[in-house]
Amino acid sequence: MSGETVVAEPARKSTLSVSLTSYGGVPSDFPVKLEVFDAAFRPVVSRWAGVMEQVEFDVSPGVYIVRASVASGGRVEEAVDLTDGNNHCNLNLRTLSPHETQEWAYFSKAQEPPGESSLQNQTFRGAWIRLWKRQENGTWTIESFPQVANGESHADGVSFSVLMPDQNLYAVQIQGPEIASKIVAVPSTYSVMVLLRPVAEANSDLHPLDVIVSSEDWSMESFLSYMRSGVTEKADHFMNRDGGIAEQMLYEKISNPVRAAVGGYYLLNIGDLERIHGWAENLSNWFQWMPDGPIIRAWQLLLEAGRDPALQTDHFQQARERLLEATRRGFPLFTEGLRRLRDGLLLLDRLSEQHDTDVRRALLKVGAYTASADWSSTATTFLAAHPDPDDQTVTPEQVDQGARYYIYDVPISDMVAAGAVMDGQQIVAPGPKGNVFAKVTLNGLQLADGQAFQSFGQMQQRIPGIMPWQDWTIADNNLPLHTALKGLLITEE
Amino acid sequence: MTLVFDRIDDGSGQTHALVIGVGGYKHLFGGSDPKNQVIPQIGVLKQLTTAPRSAIAFAEFLIETQDQWRSPLGSVELLYSTPPEDDLQVPADFDAQGAAFAEIQEAYDAWRERCDKHQDNIAVLYFCGHGVEKEEQYLLAEDFGKSPGNPWLGSFAIDSTQLAFWACKAQTQCFFIDACREITDSMKEYDITVLPLETPNFSQPEADSTMIMKATAGRETALGPKKGVAYCTQALIRGFRGDAADQDGSGWVVRSGIISDRITRILRRVKNDQAFRQRCPCEVTKSTELLRLPDGVIPKLWLEVVCEPEEATSRARLSCTQLTLPGQPAAQQHTSVGEPIQKEVEAGTYVARSEFDDGEFLGAHDMYPASPPDFKIRLESVPT
C-alpha cells in the first residue's frame, strides 16, 4: 500500500517510525489508515498501510499525534515527542478486539466495543443458528453448515468460518426461545467468517444478538464499511488507489461476482456511469442467483435517463424490468443494494402514480425487508421468521425441525433429547476448591447440595471460579463436554 | 409559517433551511379538536412537547452559526405546532404557528424554489414529530386524522420526497428526520396511499452530495425528554458545534460523512442508553464540508482521567495539562484527589500524571491525544 498524502512540508527532518501490533487474526495486508497530526490535530501526513507494516515518516522534530484507524471506525492514537530522542511509536491494535479470533470483525465491521452483556445470560440460552439456501425455483431450503472451521466460543462472542460449497444466495437465521428471528445475507464467496455476539448493552429496542458476516476479502469488506458509515473520503482513497480498484472489481465479475457488485455500487454512488460500461448488464444476466446485478443495472439505466431525456422512456421500462427481476430473485446481498432496490421501486411507483400493480406488489415485498432492516450493517439484515415471507413451500413444522445449531448455551433437556448426554450421567467441572460433580437429569443439572441448573452455562455463571464449561468432562468416559456437543453446537459442527 | 431568517440572495450559494416541528396534533387524543379515529392505534398517538422545542432549537442553532456554513445561511423557514396548554416560551421572532399539511406543502414549495436558484446552495430539511413506516416513512402533519376515514391526507412520504428533491439544483442536500418509524398492526392491514411533497422528476441528474439521517431504526420510536429537545437533535447540534469536527489544516470543519460516522458516539454523550449503532441510521452518498468552526475556535470534548486498575484512582492525585505550542499562553492544569478528572476541555494533546502519597502504586505520566467527542485517559498504575 502507498499513496502518502503530505499536508505540511517540514523544514528540518526527523524520522518517525510507526509500527502496528495486532493479534494476527487478520492477514498482514489488512488495510489500516495511518495519520500523523501535530499537537493541535492539524494533519501533517497520512498513508494506508498493512496491519503488520512498519512505516517511517519524515517530519520536523516536535510533538505529534499518530493515529491508526480501521474500517470499523475503531482507532488507536498515541502522542509522541520527537524532541526527546524517541522516534518510535507503536500502535497496539489488539485493544480493539477482545480475542484474536474476533479481530477480523472488530477491524472491518462497525460495532460497539464489547460491553457487559454475556452469552451466558438467560436470554441466549437455547439460541441457535441455521443456514438457508435459495434454490433455482425460488424456494428456500434449510441446509447443513458446510465445513465449519476455526470455531471459538467465548461469553462475549462465538466465531467460526464456513467454506461455502457454491455461489448462490444463502442466508443465516438466528433465533432463540427469547430471541426474535433475524435473517442475514451471506456473501457467497469461498470462505465466510461469522461472529455472533451479544449487543453491548441490554436494550429492549434492539435485537440482543449481533450477527456479523463477512467474506475474507478485506479490501472489499473495509470499503463496504466505509461506504455504509458515510466516510466516503476513505472509501474514495481506498477505491482509487492502484489505478482504480473499483473498475478492476467489475472486471473480475466472472470469478467474483460479489466483488463486482461492490464495485458497481461504488461507481453508482459517485455517479461514474462511464466506468460501469456494459458490465452491470453482464453481472445481471450471467449470475441469475444474485439480485444485486439487476439492481445495479437498473440504477445505471435510471441515472443515464436522468442525464439524457431522450433515453427516458426506454430506460425507465428496462429499469422497471430489472428491479422486478431483482425482487423475484430474493433480497440483495448488501444493504446498499436493499436501499437501491427500495428507492428504485419507490421512484417507479411515484412516476406511475401508483398505478403499476407489479411495482406496487414488489414494493410491498421489499417493504417486508426494509421495515426491520439493520441499515448499519453491510450485509442485508432484517427480522423475519423466514427468508421469504411469501414462501409457503416450507411448513412451520418443517422449519421447526430443520437443521439448526446452538450458538453457545444449550439447554440440558435439548442435549438429552439429542443424545449428547444421558439422564443420570455425571459431569465433572473443575472448580476453585476441587472438582464439582453435577448429575444430568431430564431437565437439567443437579448438584449434591440440591442446586439445579438448566444448562452448563447457567451453572458456570452461578458458581464463582469454576472453569469454562467447554473444559468439563463426562465422568464415565472422560469425554470432554465440547466433544459430546459435536453436531449440536455450531463451533463443534 | 414564518421566515425567521431572511438574507436571501439568489445570486450566490447559500444555505436554505426548512425546519418543521409538529407537536400539537389537533385531531388526535389530547388535541384541540380530537376526532374518533377509525384506524386503531392512530387515535392514541400522543401530543408531543419535544417536537416544537427541538425544531426551535435547531432553527436557533442555524441562525447562531449563520456565517459558519460553507455557503452562508440565506434563509430559515420555521413551522411548528404545540399541544394545547403547552407553556412553551418562544423567541419573539419565532412566533409562528401552524404545521398543517397545506402549510407544510406551501413552505416546502417555497424552500424548494429558493434551493433551486444556485448549485452551491446547501438544502437543509429538518422534521421532528410523529412518523410511521410501511413501504417508506410517513411524517404526520398537524392536521393528521382530520378525516378519520382517511387520516393519511394529513401526512407525507419523506423518502419519496427526498428522492424527488435530488433533481433540485442545490448540489448539497441534507435531510434530518427526528421521528418515529413504527408500523402498527392496523397499518399492515390497510393499503395506505401517502403522497410525497414532490413527485420524482428524472429530467435532471442527481445531486452531488446527499445525506438523510433518521432518528430511529425501523419499527422504533424516537425519544426525547418531556418539554426538552429530542436526543437525536441534541446529538446533531452537538455534532455541528464540534463533536463531529476534524482539523483540515485550516481549521475545524464538520463534514456530512463525519456526522454520520460519529453520531452514535455523540448520542452516548447526550444519553448513554440511546447510543447504539442502529439508533441514527444515515445514508451519505458523498461526504462534503457543511460547516466550519470560527477561526481560533477549538472544539470541546469530554475528558476523563482515571487510573488503571480503576481502584487505584481513589488513592491517587491526578493532574492533566494541555500541551501548548510556543507563543501560546500556559494552559490550565486540571487536578483531582481520590476521584477521576472529568472535564470539558479543548481538543489537543494533554500530559496526564498520577501520584500516590501512600506509595501503594507507582506514579505514571504520559502524553495523550484528546479529540472530540470524548476521550478517556487510563494511567497505568503498577502496585509497589
Short mmCIF file of C-alpha atoms in Angstrom, two decimals, chain B:
data_model
loop_
_atom_site.label_atom_id
_atom_site.label_comp_id
_atom_site.label_asym_id
_atom_site.label_seq_id
_atom_site.Cartn_x
_atom_site.Cartn_y
_atom_site.Cartn_z
CA MET B 1 -45.25 29.64 8.57
CA THR B 2 -42.51 32.18 9.13
CA LEU B 3 -39.24 33.08 7.53
CA VAL B 4 -37.39 33.53 10.82
CA PHE B 5 -34.19 34.33 8.97
CA ASP B 6 -34.13 36.10 5.63
CA ARG B 7 -30.89 37.09 3.97
CA ILE B 8 -31.81 35.60 0.64
CA ASP B 9 -29.50 36.30 -2.27
CA ASP B 10 -30.31 34.20 -5.32
CA GLY B 11 -27.06 35.14 -6.99
CA SER B 12 -24.76 33.30 -4.63
CA GLY B 13 -24.58 29.94 -2.93
CA GLN B 14 -26.43 29.92 0.38
CA THR B 15 -27.81 27.51 2.93
CA HIS B 16 -31.58 27.38 2.99
CA ALA B 17 -33.37 25.51 5.73
CA LEU B 18 -36.92 24.28 6.22
CA VAL B 19 -37.46 23.42 9.87
CA ILE B 20 -40.67 21.69 10.97
CA GLY B 21 -41.68 20.65 14.48
CA VAL B 22 -45.11 19.08 14.84
CA GLY B 23 -46.06 18.66 18.48
CA GLY B 24 -49.70 19.64 18.52
CA TYR B 25 -51.90 17.17 16.68
CA LYS B 26 -55.34 18.76 16.61
CA HIS B 27 -57.41 15.73 15.81
CA LEU B 28 -55.67 13.12 17.90
CA PHE B 29 -56.08 12.26 21.56
CA GLY B 30 -55.42 15.34 23.68
CA GLY B 31 -55.60 17.68 20.68
CA SER B 32 -57.68 20.85 20.39
CA ASP B 33 -60.26 19.16 18.13
CA PRO B 34 -59.99 15.40 18.75
CA LYS B 35 -61.89 13.07 16.47
CA ASN B 36 -62.81 9.42 16.86
CA GLN B 37 -60.28 7.75 14.65
CA VAL B 38 -61.35 4.75 12.59
CA ILE B 39 -57.95 3.13 12.39
CA PRO B 40 -56.96 1.62 15.74
CA GLN B 41 -53.73 2.86 17.33
CA ILE B 42 -53.85 6.08 15.30
CA GLY B 43 -56.06 7.93 17.72
CA VAL B 44 -53.81 7.20 20.67
CA LEU B 45 -50.74 8.84 19.21
CA LYS B 46 -49.73 11.38 21.81
CA GLN B 47 -49.24 15.12 21.70
CA LEU B 48 -45.53 15.96 21.68
CA THR B 49 -43.90 18.69 23.74
CA THR B 50 -40.48 17.69 22.41
CA ALA B 51 -41.09 18.35 18.72
CA PRO B 52 -41.63 22.15 18.70
CA ARG B 53 -38.77 22.67 21.17
CA SER B 54 -36.47 20.57 19.01
CA ALA B 55 -37.39 22.47 15.86
CA ILE B 56 -36.88 25.82 17.56
CA ALA B 57 -33.54 24.70 18.99
CA PHE B 58 -32.38 23.62 15.55
CA ALA B 59 -33.55 26.88 13.96
CA GLU B 60 -31.77 28.89 16.67
CA PHE B 61 -28.62 26.88 16.09
CA LEU B 62 -28.75 27.58 12.34
CA ILE B 63 -29.10 31.31 12.92
CA GLU B 64 -26.36 31.35 15.54
CA THR B 65 -23.95 29.69 13.08
CA GLN B 66 -25.15 31.60 10.03
CA ASP B 67 -21.71 32.56 8.72
CA GLN B 68 -20.01 29.27 9.53
CA TRP B 69 -21.76 27.29 6.83
CA ARG B 70 -19.81 26.51 3.68
CA SER B 71 -22.50 28.51 1.92
CA PRO B 72 -23.64 31.18 4.40
CA LEU B 73 -27.13 30.92 5.76
CA GLY B 74 -29.67 32.51 3.46
CA SER B 75 -33.00 31.56 5.00
CA VAL B 76 -34.69 29.59 7.73
CA GLU B 77 -38.37 28.78 7.30
CA LEU B 78 -39.91 27.54 10.54
CA LEU B 79 -43.21 25.80 11.12
CA TYR B 80 -44.31 24.28 14.38
CA SER B 81 -47.36 23.39 16.38
CA THR B 82 -47.69 22.93 20.12
CA PRO B 83 -50.04 20.78 22.18
CA PRO B 84 -52.90 22.53 23.96
CA GLU B 85 -51.80 24.22 27.18
CA ASP B 86 -48.12 23.77 26.40
CA ASP B 87 -46.22 26.55 28.16
CA LEU B 88 -43.51 26.75 25.53
CA GLN B 89 -41.67 30.06 25.67
CA VAL B 90 -40.90 31.12 22.13
CA PRO B 91 -38.33 33.72 21.00
CA ALA B 92 -40.08 36.87 19.78
CA ASP B 93 -39.12 36.37 16.15
CA PHE B 94 -40.33 32.80 16.20
CA ASP B 95 -43.95 33.40 16.97
CA ALA B 96 -45.18 31.24 14.14
CA GLN B 97 -47.85 28.64 14.49
CA GLY B 98 -49.19 26.14 12.06
CA ALA B 99 -47.82 22.92 10.66
CA ALA B 100 -50.86 21.50 8.89
CA PHE B 101 -50.25 19.65 5.65
CA ALA B 102 -51.18 22.58 3.41
CA GLU B 103 -48.80 24.85 5.30
CA ILE B 104 -46.02 22.31 5.09
CA GLN B 105 -46.60 21.88 1.35
CA GLU B 106 -46.55 25.63 0.79
CA ALA B 107 -43.39 26.04 2.85
CA TYR B 108 -41.73 23.14 1.04
CA ASP B 109 -42.54 24.63 -2.36
CA ALA B 110 -41.07 27.99 -1.37
CA TRP B 111 -37.98 26.41 0.14
CA ARG B 112 -37.53 24.19 -2.90
CA GLU B 113 -37.67 27.20 -5.18
CA ARG B 114 -35.01 29.01 -3.13
CA CYS B 115 -32.74 25.97 -3.11
CA ASP B 116 -33.11 25.61 -6.86
CA LYS B 117 -31.55 29.01 -7.57
CA HIS B 118 -27.89 28.06 -7.28
CA GLN B 119 -25.91 24.83 -7.45
CA ASP B 120 -23.72 25.88 -4.50
CA ASN B 121 -26.77 26.07 -2.25
CA ILE B 122 -26.97 23.74 0.71
CA ALA B 123 -30.53 22.49 1.26
CA VAL B 124 -31.41 21.50 4.82
CA LEU B 125 -34.74 19.95 5.76
CA TYR B 126 -35.41 19.19 9.42
CA PHE B 127 -38.51 17.48 10.78
CA CYS B 128 -39.44 16.49 14.31
CA GLY B 129 -42.78 14.91 15.11
CA HIS B 130 -44.72 11.71 14.66
CA GLY B 131 -43.82 9.31 11.92
CA VAL B 132 -44.81 5.80 10.89
CA GLU B 133 -43.42 3.44 8.31
CA LYS B 134 -44.70 0.92 5.83
CA GLU B 135 -43.14 0.94 2.34
CA GLU B 136 -41.38 4.12 3.41
CA GLN B 137 -41.52 6.59 6.27
CA TYR B 138 -44.56 8.85 6.50
CA LEU B 139 -44.40 12.05 8.54
CA LEU B 140 -47.53 13.31 10.18
CA ALA B 141 -48.65 16.92 9.88
CA GLU B 142 -50.62 18.87 12.47
CA ASP B 143 -53.98 18.05 10.86
CA PHE B 144 -53.33 14.32 10.60
CA GLY B 145 -56.54 12.47 11.36
CA LYS B 146 -58.81 15.33 10.27
CA SER B 147 -60.70 12.85 8.13
CA PRO B 148 -60.84 9.74 10.30
CA GLY B 149 -61.68 7.56 7.33
CA ASN B 150 -58.53 8.70 5.57
CA PRO B 151 -56.16 10.15 8.12
CA TRP B 152 -53.23 9.95 5.70
CA LEU B 153 -54.38 13.12 3.95
CA GLY B 154 -52.51 14.92 6.71
CA SER B 155 -49.17 13.22 6.10
CA PHE B 156 -46.45 12.99 3.50
CA ALA B 157 -43.93 10.40 2.30
CA ILE B 158 -40.44 11.59 3.14
CA ASP B 159 -38.27 9.03 1.35
CA SER B 160 -40.00 9.68 -1.98
CA THR B 161 -39.76 13.40 -1.28
CA GLN B 162 -36.02 13.11 -0.78
CA LEU B 163 -35.64 11.12 -3.99
CA ALA B 164 -37.61 13.75 -5.88
CA PHE B 165 -35.51 16.51 -4.33
CA TRP B 166 -32.40 15.09 -6.00
CA ALA B 167 -33.43 16.99 -9.10
CA CYS B 168 -33.01 20.30 -7.23
CA LYS B 169 -30.09 22.41 -8.42
CA ALA B 170 -28.62 22.59 -4.90
CA GLN B 171 -25.81 20.06 -5.02
CA THR B 172 -25.62 19.52 -1.26
CA GLN B 173 -28.81 18.19 0.31
CA CYS B 174 -29.31 17.24 3.96
CA PHE B 175 -32.48 15.75 5.40
CA PHE B 176 -32.65 15.32 9.19
CA ILE B 177 -35.70 13.37 10.33
CA ASP B 178 -36.29 13.03 14.07
CA ALA B 179 -39.49 10.98 14.05
CA CYS B 180 -40.77 7.54 14.87
CA ARG B 181 -40.79 4.71 12.35
CA GLU B 182 -43.28 2.39 13.95
CA ILE B 183 -45.52 0.13 11.96
CA THR B 184 -48.73 -0.77 13.69
CA ASP B 185 -50.72 -3.93 13.18
CA SER B 186 -53.60 -1.96 11.74
CA MET B 187 -51.32 -0.27 9.21
CA LYS B 188 -50.30 -3.65 7.86
CA GLU B 189 -53.93 -4.39 7.02
CA TYR B 190 -54.59 -1.19 5.11
CA ASP B 191 -53.41 -0.27 1.64
CA ILE B 192 -52.05 3.14 2.54
CA THR B 193 -51.60 5.85 -0.05
CA VAL B 194 -49.42 8.73 1.07
CA LEU B 195 -48.01 11.17 -1.41
CA PRO B 196 -44.63 12.89 -1.29
CA LEU B 197 -44.33 16.65 -1.20
CA GLU B 198 -42.81 16.47 -4.66
CA THR B 199 -43.17 13.95 -7.46
CA PRO B 200 -39.90 12.46 -8.71
CA ASN B 201 -38.66 14.16 -11.83
CA PHE B 202 -35.87 12.33 -13.52
CA SER B 203 -35.24 15.01 -16.05
CA GLN B 204 -32.27 16.29 -14.06
CA PRO B 205 -29.09 14.47 -12.97
CA GLU B 206 -28.80 13.52 -9.35
CA ALA B 207 -27.28 15.83 -6.72
CA ASP B 208 -23.60 15.59 -5.92
CA SER B 209 -23.83 15.09 -2.16
CA THR B 210 -26.93 13.91 -0.35
CA MET B 211 -27.49 12.93 3.24
CA ILE B 212 -30.52 11.64 5.07
CA MET B 213 -30.30 10.99 8.79
CA LYS B 214 -33.16 9.40 10.67
CA ALA B 215 -33.51 9.36 14.41
CA THR B 216 -34.57 5.76 14.67
CA ALA B 217 -34.07 2.38 13.15
CA GLY B 218 -37.10 0.82 11.54
CA ARG B 219 -40.02 -0.17 13.77
CA GLU B 220 -38.81 2.01 16.60
CA THR B 221 -39.81 5.18 18.35
CA ALA B 222 -37.79 8.34 18.55
CA LEU B 223 -37.30 9.62 22.07
CA GLY B 224 -36.68 12.77 23.92
CA PRO B 225 -37.21 14.32 27.33
CA LYS B 226 -40.62 15.82 28.04
CA LYS B 227 -40.54 19.54 27.31
CA GLY B 228 -36.97 19.18 26.09
CA VAL B 229 -35.07 18.77 22.85
CA ALA B 230 -35.12 15.30 21.29
CA TYR B 231 -31.97 13.29 21.94
CA CYS B 232 -31.03 12.82 18.32
CA THR B 233 -31.50 16.53 17.65
CA GLN B 234 -29.30 17.32 20.64
CA ALA B 235 -26.65 15.00 19.23
CA LEU B 236 -26.94 16.54 15.77
CA ILE B 237 -26.47 20.07 17.14
CA ARG B 238 -23.54 18.92 19.28
CA GLY B 239 -22.04 17.35 16.20
CA PHE B 240 -22.22 20.61 14.29
CA ARG B 241 -20.85 22.56 17.24
CA GLY B 242 -17.68 20.48 17.20
CA ASP B 243 -18.21 16.89 18.26
CA ALA B 244 -18.15 15.90 14.58
CA ALA B 245 -15.35 18.29 13.63
CA ASP B 246 -11.99 17.33 12.18
CA GLN B 247 -8.96 19.55 11.58
CA ASP B 248 -8.18 20.02 7.90
CA GLY B 249 -5.11 22.19 8.38
CA SER B 250 -7.05 25.43 8.01
CA GLY B 251 -9.35 24.89 10.94
CA TRP B 252 -12.01 22.59 12.30
CA VAL B 253 -14.59 21.51 9.79
CA VAL B 254 -17.77 19.44 10.03
CA ARG B 255 -18.43 17.11 7.12
CA SER B 256 -21.59 15.15 6.46
CA GLY B 257 -19.73 11.82 6.47
CA ILE B 258 -18.21 12.52 9.86
CA ILE B 259 -21.61 13.35 11.35
CA SER B 260 -22.82 10.02 10.02
CA ASP B 261 -19.78 8.21 11.37
CA ARG B 262 -19.81 9.74 14.87
CA ILE B 263 -23.48 10.27 15.64
CA THR B 264 -23.70 7.18 17.84
CA ARG B 265 -20.71 8.28 19.94
CA ILE B 266 -22.13 11.77 20.24
CA LEU B 267 -25.51 10.37 21.26
CA ARG B 268 -23.72 8.50 24.02
CA ARG B 269 -22.67 11.86 25.47
CA VAL B 270 -26.30 13.05 25.30
CA LYS B 271 -27.96 9.96 26.71
CA ASN B 272 -25.98 6.80 27.22
CA ASP B 273 -28.80 4.29 26.81
CA GLN B 274 -29.74 5.76 23.44
CA ALA B 275 -26.33 5.19 21.92
CA PHE B 276 -26.48 2.02 19.91
CA ARG B 277 -25.29 1.53 16.37
CA GLN B 278 -28.67 1.40 14.70
CA ARG B 279 -30.04 4.41 16.58
CA CYS B 280 -29.50 7.07 13.91
CA PRO B 281 -29.12 5.42 10.51
CA CYS B 282 -27.56 7.75 7.95
CA GLU B 283 -27.23 7.48 4.20
CA VAL B 284 -24.50 9.64 2.69
CA THR B 285 -23.73 9.46 -1.00
CA LYS B 286 -20.67 11.69 -0.80
CA SER B 287 -19.22 13.31 2.28
CA THR B 288 -18.86 17.07 1.96
CA GLU B 289 -18.00 20.06 4.12
CA LEU B 290 -21.06 21.62 5.69
CA LEU B 291 -19.80 23.98 8.34
CA ARG B 292 -16.52 25.34 9.70
CA LEU B 293 -15.88 26.42 13.26
CA PRO B 294 -14.85 30.08 13.56
CA ASP B 295 -11.13 30.87 13.33
CA GLY B 296 -9.37 30.11 16.57
CA VAL B 297 -12.25 28.10 17.98
CA ILE B 298 -11.24 24.64 19.07
CA PRO B 299 -13.97 22.06 19.63
CA LYS B 300 -14.57 20.84 23.13
CA LEU B 301 -14.64 17.26 24.27
CA TRP B 302 -15.38 15.41 27.47
CA LEU B 303 -12.12 14.28 29.03
CA GLU B 304 -11.89 11.72 31.77
CA VAL B 305 -8.68 10.71 33.55
CA VAL B 306 -8.61 7.58 35.70
CA CYS B 307 -6.06 5.06 36.90
CA GLU B 308 -5.88 1.52 35.65
CA PRO B 309 -6.84 -0.50 37.63
CA GLU B 310 -9.64 1.91 38.44
CA GLU B 311 -9.49 1.13 42.16
CA ALA B 312 -6.14 2.95 42.25
CA THR B 313 -7.98 6.15 41.39
CA SER B 314 -9.25 6.58 44.94
CA ARG B 315 -5.65 6.72 46.20
CA ALA B 316 -4.26 8.99 43.51
CA ARG B 317 -3.60 12.66 42.95
CA LEU B 318 -4.33 13.22 39.28
CA SER B 319 -3.36 16.13 37.10
CA CYS B 320 -3.86 16.90 33.45
CA THR B 321 -2.47 19.82 31.44
CA GLN B 322 -2.84 20.68 27.78
CA LEU B 323 0.39 20.84 25.83
CA THR B 324 0.77 24.31 24.43
CA LEU B 325 2.80 25.43 21.44
CA PRO B 326 5.47 28.16 21.73
CA GLY B 327 3.86 31.57 21.92
CA GLN B 328 0.60 30.24 23.32
CA PRO B 329 -0.49 31.12 26.85
CA ALA B 330 0.09 28.49 29.51
CA ALA B 331 -2.72 26.03 29.78
CA GLN B 332 -4.80 25.48 32.87
CA GLN B 333 -3.95 22.45 34.96
CA HIS B 334 -6.86 20.22 35.96
CA THR B 335 -6.43 18.29 39.19
CA SER B 336 -8.31 15.85 41.31
CA VAL B 337 -7.63 13.92 44.51
CA GLY B 338 -9.15 10.48 45.02
CA GLU B 339 -11.53 10.87 42.10
CA PRO B 340 -11.36 10.84 38.33
CA ILE B 341 -10.80 14.08 36.48
CA GLN B 342 -13.92 14.76 34.44
CA LYS B 343 -13.89 17.97 32.48
CA GLU B 344 -14.92 19.57 29.25
CA VAL B 345 -11.68 20.63 27.57
CA GLU B 346 -10.40 21.71 24.18
CA ALA B 347 -9.18 19.16 21.66
CA GLY B 348 -5.41 18.79 21.76
CA THR B 349 -2.54 16.94 23.39
CA TYR B 350 -2.54 16.50 27.16
CA VAL B 351 0.04 15.46 29.70
CA ALA B 352 -1.60 13.42 32.43
CA ARG B 353 0.04 12.38 35.67
CA SER B 354 -0.77 10.25 38.69
CA GLU B 355 0.96 10.41 42.07
CA PHE B 356 0.42 8.28 45.15
CA ASP B 357 1.24 9.76 48.53
CA ASP B 358 0.83 6.42 50.27
CA GLY B 359 3.26 4.70 47.91
CA GLU B 360 0.76 1.92 47.18
CA PHE B 361 1.25 2.36 43.46
CA LEU B 362 3.92 3.77 41.22
CA GLY B 363 3.06 7.11 39.72
CA ALA B 364 2.71 7.43 35.96
CA HIS B 365 2.66 10.15 33.39
CA ASP B 366 2.38 10.29 29.64
CA MET B 367 1.09 12.37 26.74
CA TYR B 368 -2.29 11.70 25.21
CA PRO B 369 -4.17 12.99 22.19
CA ALA B 370 -7.73 14.03 23.01
CA SER B 371 -10.19 14.58 20.17
CA PRO B 372 -13.98 15.08 20.07
CA PRO B 373 -16.43 13.92 21.21
CA ASP B 374 -14.83 12.27 24.22
CA PHE B 375 -11.62 10.70 25.46
CA LYS B 376 -10.68 8.60 28.47
CA ILE B 377 -7.11 8.55 29.75
CA ARG B 378 -6.15 5.45 31.70
CA LEU B 379 -2.93 5.89 33.64
CA GLU B 380 -1.35 2.52 34.22
CA SER B 381 -0.80 2.17 37.96
CA VAL B 382 1.63 -0.57 38.98
CA PRO B 383 1.45 -1.77 42.62
CA THR B 384 4.72 -1.30 44.51
#
